[in-house]
Amino acid sequence: RGLIICACGSTGRLDDSAILLTRFVKDDIFDFVLTFSGVSTMDPVVVPALNRFVENVYVYDLQIWDALEESFGEDRHALNQSPVFLSFAEMKTNGDKVRQRIVHTRVLAYSNLKDGRPWGLDIYRCLNAGCNAPAYNMIFHPHGKQYYGKQWLQTKIKYECLQCGIVHKAIQCPPWIHAGRSQNFGRVWYEWPLSAEQKRDIGIIC
């Protein structure tokens, strides 16, 4: 049982909307809810990956998160166009061998420094408290030693803010951002919505 919403913007982007969509899964109405959390979504770009996701779930019987990484995670163009919001349930067996239904809500995104999306976060803001400019007013670059393969998230970044002029260097990837599968360079995921502390890590003042 799944719900797919081919919309963007506030649908998977705003905290209140994400929480409401997650309720569908927590209340066992659906086993998963998938939508998009970018500013815009172009159907011709995302539909092929969406078709593969549905096929992976219902034909090949993959686990729901694995199905997402095997579809959108393998399609750089689709993921670069819009991050994907997925709330899903999975069954886990605890130490007493009792099966429990666990709900996760995550966003799968593509890290693109040139487009102002460090670690897939177009909501990133200038860390200068007196500025707080949005990511589209900042220029991002890798900083220092660059890592590849499974360790690529260890690469630090720097940015120049076009609004306040500050240059911030040696910024480490926040610990709550996780790399996708090893062959998926640039793919990241994180629990969604972000907590107040996580938002502060990326310059968002709550």
Tab-separated table of C-alpha atoms in Angstrom:
chain	number	residue	atom	x	y	z
A	1	ARG	CA	0.000	0.000	0.000
A	2	GLY	CA	1.655	3.169	-1.146
A	3	LEU	CA	0.872	6.790	-1.911
A	4	ILE	CA	2.875	8.719	-4.514
A	5	ILE	CA	2.309	12.459	-4.837
A	6	CYS	CA	3.845	13.999	-7.954
A	7	ALA	CA	4.088	17.495	-6.550
A	8	CYS	CA	6.868	19.635	-5.165
A	9	GLY	CA	7.501	22.687	-3.034
A	10	SER	CA	5.591	22.624	0.238
A	11	THR	CA	4.388	19.023	-0.219
A	12	GLY	CA	7.533	17.385	1.116
A	13	ARG	CA	9.524	20.487	1.978
A	14	LEU	CA	7.674	22.108	4.874
A	15	ASP	CA	7.872	20.556	8.327
A	16	ASP	CA	4.118	20.571	8.958
A	17	SER	CA	3.410	18.896	5.631
A	18	ALA	CA	6.116	16.260	6.211
A	19	ILE	CA	4.682	15.444	9.628
A	20	LEU	CA	1.168	15.074	8.224
A	21	LEU	CA	2.369	12.808	5.412
A	22	THR	CA	4.246	10.680	7.933
A	23	ARG	CA	1.005	10.209	9.880
A	24	PHE	CA	-0.388	8.220	6.946
A	25	VAL	CA	2.365	5.666	7.530
A	26	LYS	CA	2.373	5.789	11.331
A	27	ASP	CA	-1.393	5.232	11.372
A	28	ASP	CA	-0.891	2.208	9.075
A	29	ILE	CA	-2.982	3.673	6.266
A	30	PHE	CA	-0.072	3.284	3.851
A	31	ASP	CA	3.218	1.398	3.978
A	32	PHE	CA	4.970	4.277	2.252
A	33	VAL	CA	4.388	7.837	1.063
A	34	LEU	CA	6.654	9.284	-1.632
A	35	THR	CA	6.734	12.856	-2.857
A	36	PHE	CA	9.269	15.531	-3.782
A	37	SER	CA	10.852	18.240	-1.653
A	38	GLY	CA	12.447	20.490	-4.247
A	39	VAL	CA	11.321	23.876	-5.494
A	40	SER	CA	9.972	22.412	-8.739
A	41	THR	CA	9.509	19.016	-10.371
A	42	MET	CA	9.562	18.218	-14.094
A	43	ASP	CA	7.517	15.104	-14.844
A	44	PRO	CA	9.569	13.986	-17.900
A	45	VAL	CA	12.701	13.943	-15.720
A	46	VAL	CA	11.382	12.149	-12.626
A	47	VAL	CA	8.823	9.735	-14.118
A	48	PRO	CA	11.378	7.172	-15.456
A	49	ALA	CA	12.965	6.866	-12.004
A	50	LEU	CA	9.517	6.788	-10.423
A	51	ASN	CA	8.520	3.905	-12.687
A	52	ARG	CA	11.642	1.993	-11.653
A	53	PHE	CA	10.830	2.597	-7.990
A	54	VAL	CA	7.329	1.152	-8.399
A	55	GLU	CA	8.739	-1.800	-10.333
A	56	ASN	CA	11.379	-2.438	-7.665
A	57	VAL	CA	8.745	-2.481	-4.915
A	58	TYR	CA	5.911	-4.396	-6.559
A	59	VAL	CA	7.674	-6.604	-9.118
A	60	TYR	CA	11.083	-7.305	-7.596
A	61	ASP	CA	9.884	-7.074	-3.971
A	62	LEU	CA	12.792	-4.925	-2.797
A	63	GLN	CA	12.681	-3.237	0.574
A	64	ILE	CA	11.165	0.213	0.145
A	65	TRP	CA	14.302	2.220	0.935
A	66	ASP	CA	16.457	-0.083	-1.193
A	67	ALA	CA	13.978	0.385	-4.035
A	68	LEU	CA	14.406	4.157	-3.787
A	69	GLU	CA	18.200	3.980	-3.859
A	70	GLU	CA	18.051	1.564	-6.794
A	71	SER	CA	15.829	3.957	-8.761
A	72	PHE	CA	16.293	7.633	-7.906
A	73	GLY	CA	19.681	6.924	-6.350
A	74	GLU	CA	20.889	5.584	-9.700
A	75	ASP	CA	19.366	8.426	-11.739
A	76	ARG	CA	21.484	11.533	-11.213
A	77	HIS	CA	19.330	13.672	-13.498
A	78	ALA	CA	16.119	12.900	-11.621
A	79	LEU	CA	17.661	13.358	-8.180
A	80	ASN	CA	19.468	16.518	-9.248
A	81	GLN	CA	16.120	17.905	-10.383
A	82	SER	CA	14.422	17.381	-7.024
A	83	PRO	CA	15.167	15.666	-3.694
A	84	VAL	CA	12.815	12.798	-2.869
A	85	PHE	CA	10.806	12.571	0.353
A	86	LEU	CA	9.981	9.052	1.525
A	87	SER	CA	8.169	7.985	4.669
A	88	PHE	CA	8.066	4.215	4.989
A	89	ALA	CA	7.495	1.390	7.436
A	90	GLU	CA	9.627	-1.684	7.918
A	91	MET	CA	9.300	-4.672	10.197
A	92	LYS	CA	12.042	-5.286	12.761
A	93	THR	CA	12.456	-8.121	15.247
A	94	ASN	CA	13.583	-7.052	18.722
A	95	GLY	CA	15.595	-9.040	21.267
A	96	ASP	CA	12.463	-10.849	22.433
A	97	LYS	CA	11.782	-11.957	18.852
A	98	VAL	CA	8.748	-9.702	18.677
A	99	ARG	CA	8.169	-8.073	15.300
A	100	GLN	CA	7.716	-4.319	15.441
A	101	ARG	CA	6.627	-1.867	12.774
A	102	ILE	CA	9.188	0.950	12.563
A	103	VAL	CA	8.522	4.142	10.593
A	104	HIS	CA	11.287	6.202	8.986
A	105	THR	CA	10.971	9.506	7.152
A	106	ARG	CA	13.931	10.514	5.015
A	107	VAL	CA	14.972	12.710	2.122
A	108	LEU	CA	17.280	11.396	-0.596
A	109	ALA	CA	19.152	14.232	-2.302
A	110	TYR	CA	22.028	15.020	-4.651
A	111	SER	CA	24.937	17.158	-3.478
A	112	ASN	CA	25.754	19.813	-6.080
A	113	LEU	CA	28.060	22.632	-4.977
A	114	LYS	CA	27.886	24.441	-8.322
A	115	ASP	CA	24.114	24.780	-7.977
A	116	GLY	CA	24.304	25.924	-4.351
A	117	ARG	CA	23.232	22.634	-2.791
A	118	PRO	CA	25.952	21.461	-0.400
A	119	TRP	CA	25.040	17.927	0.695
A	120	GLY	CA	21.793	18.346	-1.230
A	121	LEU	CA	20.649	21.204	1.011
A	122	ASP	CA	19.320	24.137	-0.982
A	123	ILE	CA	18.012	25.451	2.353
A	124	TYR	CA	21.602	26.036	3.540
A	125	ARG	CA	22.240	29.579	4.796
A	126	CYS	CA	25.228	31.780	5.520
A	127	LEU	CA	26.632	30.924	8.945
A	128	ASN	CA	27.280	34.607	9.664
A	129	ALA	CA	24.507	35.363	12.156
A	130	GLY	CA	24.260	38.941	10.962
A	131	CYS	CA	23.686	37.835	7.376
A	132	ASN	CA	21.918	34.464	7.055
A	133	ALA	CA	21.807	34.757	3.247
A	134	PRO	CA	20.237	31.845	1.314
A	135	ALA	CA	22.366	29.337	-0.579
A	136	TYR	CA	21.686	30.913	-3.983
A	137	ASN	CA	23.634	33.974	-2.791
A	138	MET	CA	26.686	31.867	-1.937
A	139	ILE	CA	29.466	30.266	-3.982
A	140	PHE	CA	30.556	26.825	-2.751
A	141	HIS	CA	33.777	24.907	-3.413
A	142	PRO	CA	35.531	21.849	-1.971
A	143	HIS	CA	38.206	22.807	0.558
A	144	GLY	CA	41.416	20.983	1.397
A	145	LYS	CA	41.922	17.312	0.681
A	146	GLN	CA	39.230	15.764	-1.487
A	147	TYR	CA	38.019	12.266	-0.700
A	148	TYR	CA	36.340	9.819	-3.046
A	149	GLY	CA	34.460	6.543	-2.890
A	150	LYS	CA	32.892	5.671	0.446
A	151	GLN	CA	34.768	8.514	2.159
A	152	TRP	CA	33.646	11.365	-0.097
A	153	LEU	CA	31.600	12.999	2.680
A	154	GLN	CA	34.839	13.675	4.558
A	155	THR	CA	35.671	16.363	1.994
A	156	LYS	CA	35.280	19.767	3.625
A	157	ILE	CA	33.750	22.729	1.831
A	158	LYS	CA	34.138	26.483	1.813
A	159	TYR	CA	31.866	29.242	0.618
A	160	GLU	CA	31.917	32.919	-0.216
A	161	CYS	CA	28.759	34.802	0.655
A	162	LEU	CA	27.854	37.343	-2.019
A	163	GLN	CA	25.654	39.217	0.437
A	164	CYS	CA	28.013	39.852	3.373
A	165	GLY	CA	31.341	39.008	1.698
A	166	ILE	CA	32.490	36.513	4.325
A	167	VAL	CA	34.570	33.499	3.266
A	168	HIS	CA	33.956	30.512	5.506
A	169	LYS	CA	36.441	27.636	5.192
A	170	ALA	CA	36.895	24.037	6.330
A	171	ILE	CA	33.209	23.306	6.897
A	172	GLN	CA	32.681	19.669	7.802
A	173	CYS	CA	29.704	17.607	6.768
A	174	PRO	CA	27.205	17.454	9.652
A	175	PRO	CA	27.134	13.993	11.284
A	176	TRP	CA	23.420	13.523	10.584
A	177	ILE	CA	24.006	13.498	6.814
A	178	HIS	CA	24.607	10.003	5.450
A	179	ALA	CA	26.146	8.914	2.164
A	180	GLY	CA	24.121	6.823	-0.233
A	181	ARG	CA	25.455	3.546	-1.502
A	182	SER	CA	29.151	3.569	-2.329
A	183	GLN	CA	28.669	3.697	-6.103
A	184	ASN	CA	26.339	6.682	-5.746
A	185	PHE	CA	28.835	9.534	-5.458
A	186	GLY	CA	27.045	12.716	-4.415
A	187	ARG	CA	23.933	10.979	-3.103
A	188	VAL	CA	23.011	11.722	0.498
A	189	TRP	CA	20.106	11.089	2.821
A	190	TYR	CA	18.946	12.400	6.168
A	191	GLU	CA	15.995	12.037	8.489
A	192	TRP	CA	13.231	14.546	7.785
A	193	PRO	CA	12.096	17.034	8.958
A	194	LEU	CA	15.273	18.410	10.478
A	195	SER	CA	15.447	19.171	14.180
A	196	ALA	CA	16.123	22.697	15.459
A	197	GLU	CA	19.711	21.701	16.264
A	198	GLN	CA	20.254	20.276	12.782
A	199	LYS	CA	18.866	23.448	11.225
A	200	ARG	CA	21.334	25.515	13.240
A	201	ASP	CA	24.156	23.381	11.799
A	202	ILE	CA	23.283	24.704	8.333
A	203	GLY	CA	22.617	28.306	9.323
A	204	ILE	CA	18.837	28.233	9.739
A	205	ILE	CA	17.751	30.317	12.712
A	206	CYS	CA	14.627	28.839	14.282
